[in-house]
Coordinates of N, CA and C in Angstrom, one line a residue:
M325 N -141.0 -24.2 47.0 CA -140.4 -23.5 48.1 C -141.5 -22.6 48.8
N326 N -142.4 -22.1 48.1 CA -143.4 -21.2 48.7 C -144.3 -21.9 49.7
M327 N -144.6 -23.2 49.4 CA -145.4 -24.0 50.3 C -144.6 -24.3 51.6
K328 N -143.3 -24.4 51.5 CA -142.5 -24.6 52.6 C -142.5 -23.4 53.5
Y329 N -142.4 -22.2 52.9 CA -142.5 -21.0 53.7 C -143.9 -20.8 54.3
S330 N -144.9 -21.1 53.5 CA -146.2 -20.9 54.0 C -146.5 -21.8 55.2
N331 N -146.1 -23.1 55.1 CA -146.3 -24.0 56.2 C -145.6 -23.6 57.4
L332 N -144.3 -23.2 57.3 CA -143.5 -22.7 58.4 C -144.2 -21.5 59.1
L333 N -144.6 -20.6 58.3 CA -145.2 -19.4 58.9 C -146.6 -19.7 59.5
L334 N -147.3 -20.6 58.8 CA -148.6 -20.9 59.4 C -148.5 -21.6 60.7
R335 N -147.6 -22.6 60.8 CA -147.4 -23.3 62.1 C -146.9 -22.3 63.2
L336 N -146.0 -21.4 62.8 CA -145.5 -20.4 63.8 C -146.7 -19.5 64.3
S337 N -147.5 -19.1 63.3 CA -148.6 -18.3 63.7 C -149.6 -19.0 64.6
A338 N -149.8 -20.3 64.4 CA -150.7 -21.1 65.3 C -150.1 -21.2 66.7
V339 N -148.8 -21.4 66.8 CA -148.1 -21.4 68.1 C -148.3 -20.1 68.8
F340 N -148.1 -19.0 68.1 CA -148.2 -17.6 68.7 C -149.7 -17.4 69.0
G341 N -150.6 -17.8 68.2 CA -152.0 -17.6 68.6 C -152.4 -18.4 69.8
L342 N -151.9 -19.6 70.0 CA -152.1 -20.3 71.2 C -151.5 -19.7 72.4
I343 N -150.3 -19.2 72.3 CA -149.6 -18.5 73.4 C -150.4 -17.2 73.8
G344 N -150.8 -16.5 72.8 CA -151.6 -15.3 73.0 C -152.9 -15.5 73.7
A345 N -153.6 -16.6 73.3 CA -154.9 -17.0 74.0 C -154.6 -17.4 75.4
L346 N -153.6 -18.2 75.6 CA -153.3 -18.6 77.0 C -152.9 -17.4 77.9
M347 N -152.1 -16.5 77.3 CA -151.8 -15.3 78.1 C -153.0 -14.5 78.5
G348 N -153.9 -14.4 77.5 CA -155.2 -13.6 77.7 C -156.0 -14.3 78.8
G349 N -156.1 -15.6 78.7 CA -156.9 -16.4 79.7 C -156.3 -16.2 81.1
H350 N -155.0 -16.3 81.2 CA -154.3 -16.1 82.5 C -154.6 -14.7 83.0
M351 N -154.5 -13.7 82.2 CA -154.7 -12.3 82.7 C -156.1 -12.2 83.1
A352 N -157.1 -12.7 82.4 CA -158.5 -12.6 82.7 C -158.8 -13.3 84.1
G353 N -158.2 -14.5 84.2 CA -158.4 -15.3 85.4 C -157.7 -14.7 86.7
S354 N -156.6 -14.1 86.5 CA -155.8 -13.7 87.7 C -156.0 -12.2 87.9
Y355 N -156.7 -11.5 87.1 CA -156.8 -10.0 87.2 C -155.4 -9.3 87.2
D356 N -154.4 -9.9 86.7 CA -153.1 -9.4 86.6 C -152.8 -9.1 85.2
Y357 N -152.7 -7.8 84.8 CA -152.5 -7.4 83.4 C -151.1 -7.0 83.1
A358 N -150.1 -7.5 83.8 CA -148.7 -7.2 83.6 C -148.3 -7.7 82.2
F359 N -148.9 -8.8 81.7 CA -148.5 -9.3 80.4 C -149.2 -8.6 79.2
R360 N -150.0 -7.6 79.5 CA -150.7 -6.9 78.4 C -149.9 -6.5 77.2
P361 N -148.8 -5.8 77.3 CA -148.0 -5.4 76.1 C -147.5 -6.6 75.3
V362 N -147.0 -7.6 76.1 CA -146.5 -8.9 75.5 C -147.6 -9.6 74.7
H363 N -148.8 -9.7 75.4 CA -149.9 -10.4 74.9 C -150.4 -9.7 73.6
A364 N -150.4 -8.4 73.5 CA -150.8 -7.6 72.3 C -149.8 -7.9 71.2
H365 N -148.5 -7.9 71.5 CA -147.5 -8.1 70.4 C -147.5 -9.6 70.0
V366 N -147.7 -10.5 70.9 CA -147.8 -11.9 70.5 C -148.9 -12.1 69.5
L367 N -150.1 -11.5 69.8 CA -151.2 -11.7 68.9 C -151.1 -10.9 67.6
V368 N -150.6 -9.6 67.6 CA -150.5 -8.8 66.4 C -149.4 -9.2 65.5
V369 N -148.2 -9.3 66.0 CA -147.1 -9.7 65.1 C -146.9 -11.2 65.0
G370 N -147.1 -11.9 66.1 CA -146.9 -13.3 66.2 C -148.0 -14.1 65.5
W371 N -149.2 -13.7 65.7 CA -150.3 -14.5 65.1 C -150.8 -13.8 63.8
L372 N -151.2 -12.6 63.9 CA -151.8 -11.9 62.7 C -150.9 -11.7 61.5
S373 N -149.7 -11.0 61.8 CA -148.8 -10.7 60.7 C -148.2 -12.0 60.1
I374 N -147.8 -12.9 61.0 CA -147.2 -14.1 60.5 C -148.2 -14.9 59.7
F375 N -149.4 -15.0 60.2 CA -150.5 -15.7 59.4 C -150.7 -15.0 58.1
S376 N -150.8 -13.7 58.0 CA -151.0 -13.0 56.7 C -149.8 -13.3 55.7
W377 N -148.6 -13.4 56.3 CA -147.5 -13.8 55.4 C -147.6 -15.2 54.9
A378 N -148.1 -16.1 55.8 CA -148.3 -17.5 55.4 C -149.3 -17.6 54.2
V379 N -150.4 -16.8 54.3 CA -151.4 -16.7 53.2 C -150.7 -16.2 51.9
Y380 N -149.9 -15.1 52.1 CA -149.2 -14.5 50.9 C -148.4 -15.6 50.1
Y381 N -147.7 -16.4 50.9 CA -146.8 -17.4 50.2 C -147.7 -18.5 49.7
R382 N -148.9 -18.7 50.2 CA -149.8 -19.8 49.7 C -150.4 -19.3 48.4
V383 N -150.7 -18.0 48.3 CA -151.4 -17.5 47.1 C -150.5 -17.0 46.0
F384 N -149.4 -16.4 46.3 CA -148.4 -15.9 45.3 C -147.2 -16.7 45.2
Q385 N -146.6 -16.6 44.0 CA -145.3 -17.2 43.7 C -144.2 -16.1 43.5
P386 N -143.6 -15.6 44.6 CA -142.6 -14.6 44.4 C -141.4 -15.1 43.6
S387 N -141.0 -14.3 42.6 CA -139.9 -14.7 41.8 C -138.6 -14.4 42.4
A388 N -138.5 -13.5 43.4 CA -137.3 -13.2 44.1 C -137.1 -14.2 45.2
K389 N -136.4 -15.3 44.9 CA -136.2 -16.4 45.9 C -135.4 -16.0 47.1
V390 N -134.3 -15.3 46.9 CA -133.4 -14.9 48.0 C -134.1 -13.9 48.9
L391 N -134.9 -13.0 48.3 CA -135.6 -12.0 49.0 C -136.7 -12.7 49.9
S392 N -137.3 -13.7 49.3 CA -138.4 -14.5 50.0 C -137.7 -15.2 51.2
A393 N -136.6 -15.8 51.0 CA -135.9 -16.5 52.1 C -135.5 -15.5 53.2
L394 N -135.0 -14.4 52.8 CA -134.6 -13.4 53.8 C -135.8 -12.9 54.6
H395 N -136.9 -12.7 53.9 CA -138.1 -12.2 54.6 C -138.6 -13.2 55.6
V396 N -138.7 -14.5 55.2 CA -139.3 -15.5 56.0 C -138.4 -15.7 57.3
Y397 N -137.1 -15.9 57.1 CA -136.3 -16.2 58.2 C -136.1 -15.0 59.2
S398 N -136.1 -13.8 58.6 CA -136.0 -12.6 59.4 C -137.3 -12.4 60.2
A399 N -138.5 -12.8 59.6 CA -139.7 -12.8 60.3 C -139.8 -13.7 61.5
V400 N -139.3 -14.9 61.3 CA -139.2 -15.9 62.4 C -138.3 -15.4 63.5
V401 N -137.1 -15.0 63.2 CA -136.2 -14.5 64.2 C -136.7 -13.3 64.9
G402 N -137.3 -12.4 64.1 CA -137.8 -11.1 64.6 C -138.9 -11.2 65.5
V403 N -139.9 -12.0 65.2 CA -141.1 -12.1 66.0 C -140.8 -12.9 67.3
V404 N -139.9 -13.9 67.3 CA -139.5 -14.6 68.5 C -138.7 -13.6 69.4
G405 N -137.7 -12.9 68.7 CA -136.9 -12.0 69.5 C -137.6 -10.9 70.1
L406 N -138.5 -10.3 69.3 CA -139.2 -9.1 69.9 C -140.1 -9.5 71.1
T407 N -140.9 -10.6 70.9 CA -141.8 -10.9 72.0 C -141.1 -11.5 73.2
A408 N -140.1 -12.3 73.0 CA -139.3 -12.8 74.1 C -138.5 -11.7 74.8
G409 N -138.0 -10.8 74.0 CA -137.2 -9.7 74.5 C -138.1 -8.8 75.3
M410 N -139.3 -8.6 74.9 CA -140.3 -7.7 75.6 C -140.7 -8.4 76.9
A411 N -140.9 -9.7 76.9 CA -141.2 -10.4 78.2 C -140.0 -10.3 79.1
L412 N -138.8 -10.5 78.6 CA -137.6 -10.5 79.4 C -137.5 -9.1 80.0
N413 N -137.7 -8.1 79.2 CA -137.5 -6.7 79.7 C -138.5 -6.3 80.8
I414 N -139.8 -6.8 80.6 CA -140.8 -6.5 81.6 C -140.5 -7.2 82.9
F415 N -140.1 -8.5 82.8 CA -140.0 -9.3 84.0 C -138.6 -9.4 84.6
N416 N -137.6 -8.8 83.9 CA -136.2 -8.8 84.3 C -135.7 -10.2 84.8
F417 N -135.8 -11.1 83.9 CA -135.3 -12.5 84.1 C -133.8 -12.5 84.0
L418 N -133.2 -11.7 83.1 CA -131.8 -11.7 82.9 C -131.3 -10.3 83.1
P419 N -130.0 -10.1 83.1 CA -129.5 -8.7 83.2 C -130.1 -7.7 82.2
R420 N -130.3 -6.5 82.6 CA -131.0 -5.5 81.7 C -130.4 -5.4 80.4
T421 N -129.0 -5.5 80.3 CA -128.4 -5.4 79.0 C -128.7 -6.5 78.1
V422 N -128.8 -7.7 78.6 CA -129.2 -8.9 77.8 C -130.6 -8.7 77.4
N423 N -131.5 -8.3 78.3 CA -132.9 -8.1 77.9 C -133.1 -7.1 76.8
L424 N -132.4 -6.0 76.9 CA -132.5 -5.0 75.8 C -131.9 -5.4 74.5
I425 N -130.8 -6.2 74.5 CA -130.2 -6.7 73.3 C -131.2 -7.6 72.6
V426 N -131.8 -8.5 73.3 CA -132.8 -9.4 72.7 C -134.0 -8.6 72.2
Y427 N -134.5 -7.7 73.0 CA -135.7 -6.9 72.7 C -135.4 -6.0 71.4
I428 N -134.4 -5.2 71.5 CA -134.1 -4.3 70.4 C -133.6 -5.1 69.1
G429 N -132.8 -6.2 69.3 CA -132.4 -7.0 68.2 C -133.6 -7.6 67.5
G430 N -134.5 -8.2 68.3 CA -135.7 -8.8 67.7 C -136.6 -7.8 67.0
G431 N -136.8 -6.6 67.6 CA -137.6 -5.6 67.0 C -137.0 -5.1 65.7
A432 N -135.7 -4.9 65.7 CA -135.0 -4.4 64.5 C -135.1 -5.5 63.4
T433 N -134.9 -6.7 63.8 CA -135.0 -7.8 62.8 C -136.4 -7.9 62.2
L434 N -137.4 -7.7 63.1 CA -138.8 -7.8 62.6 C -139.1 -6.6 61.7
L435 N -138.6 -5.4 62.0 CA -138.7 -4.2 61.2 C -138.1 -4.5 59.8
L436 N -136.9 -5.1 59.8 CA -136.3 -5.5 58.5 C -137.2 -6.4 57.7
S437 N -137.8 -7.4 58.4 CA -138.7 -8.3 57.8 C -139.9 -7.6 57.1
F438 N -140.5 -6.6 57.8 CA -141.6 -5.8 57.3 C -141.1 -5.1 56.0
G439 N -139.9 -4.5 56.1 CA -139.4 -3.8 54.9 C -139.1 -4.8 53.7
L440 N -138.6 -6.0 54.0 CA -138.4 -6.9 53.0 C -139.7 -7.4 52.4
F441 N -140.7 -7.5 53.2 CA -142.0 -7.9 52.7 C -142.6 -6.8 51.7
C442 N -142.5 -5.6 52.2 CA -142.9 -4.5 51.3 C -142.2 -4.5 50.0
L443 N -140.9 -4.7 50.0 CA -140.1 -4.8 48.8 C -140.5 -6.0 48.0
L444 N -140.8 -7.1 48.6 CA -141.2 -8.3 47.9 C -142.5 -8.1 47.2
T445 N -143.5 -7.4 47.8 CA -144.8 -7.1 47.1 C -144.6 -6.2 45.9
F446 N -143.7 -5.3 46.0 CA -143.5 -4.4 44.9 C -142.7 -5.0 43.7
T447 N -142.0 -6.1 44.0 CA -141.3 -6.8 42.9 C -142.1 -8.0 42.4
Q448 N -143.3 -8.2 42.9 CA -144.1 -9.3 42.5 C -144.5 -9.1 41.1
K449 N -144.3 -10.2 40.3 CA -144.6 -10.1 38.9 C -146.0 -10.8 38.5
S450 N -146.3 -11.8 39.2 CA -147.6 -12.5 38.9 C -148.7 -12.0 39.7
E451 N -149.9 -12.4 39.3 CA -151.1 -12.0 40.1 C -151.6 -13.1 40.9
G452 N -150.8 -14.1 41.1 CA -151.2 -15.3 41.9 C -151.2 -16.6 41.1
R453 N -151.8 -17.6 41.6 CA -151.8 -18.9 41.0 C -152.9 -19.0 39.9

């Protein structure tokens, strides 16, 4: 199961890394930095955090299976929700209420994911493979 989680998170981080790089390239080429906060969050939580969690699941064998599942799926929903909600909020594609629900919901879900990961590391019994 851990390899499944690792592969899912690794692929998601690769997608977010590509999106972040494309956003950075667009900003540099157009001299329009309106995407800057979204770009930063895409790279920090979408690429870096998700990648580090992929490595965690590749190296460690968490014994708390339900906690691991909650962590991984809340991470996926949270990072997509936060970054999409932030972009929606900045560019006002939808009504403001919808933008804020996606933005705050994604951020709260991602915060939950960070808390679950912290709990997961403190319940870790093995030192790795």
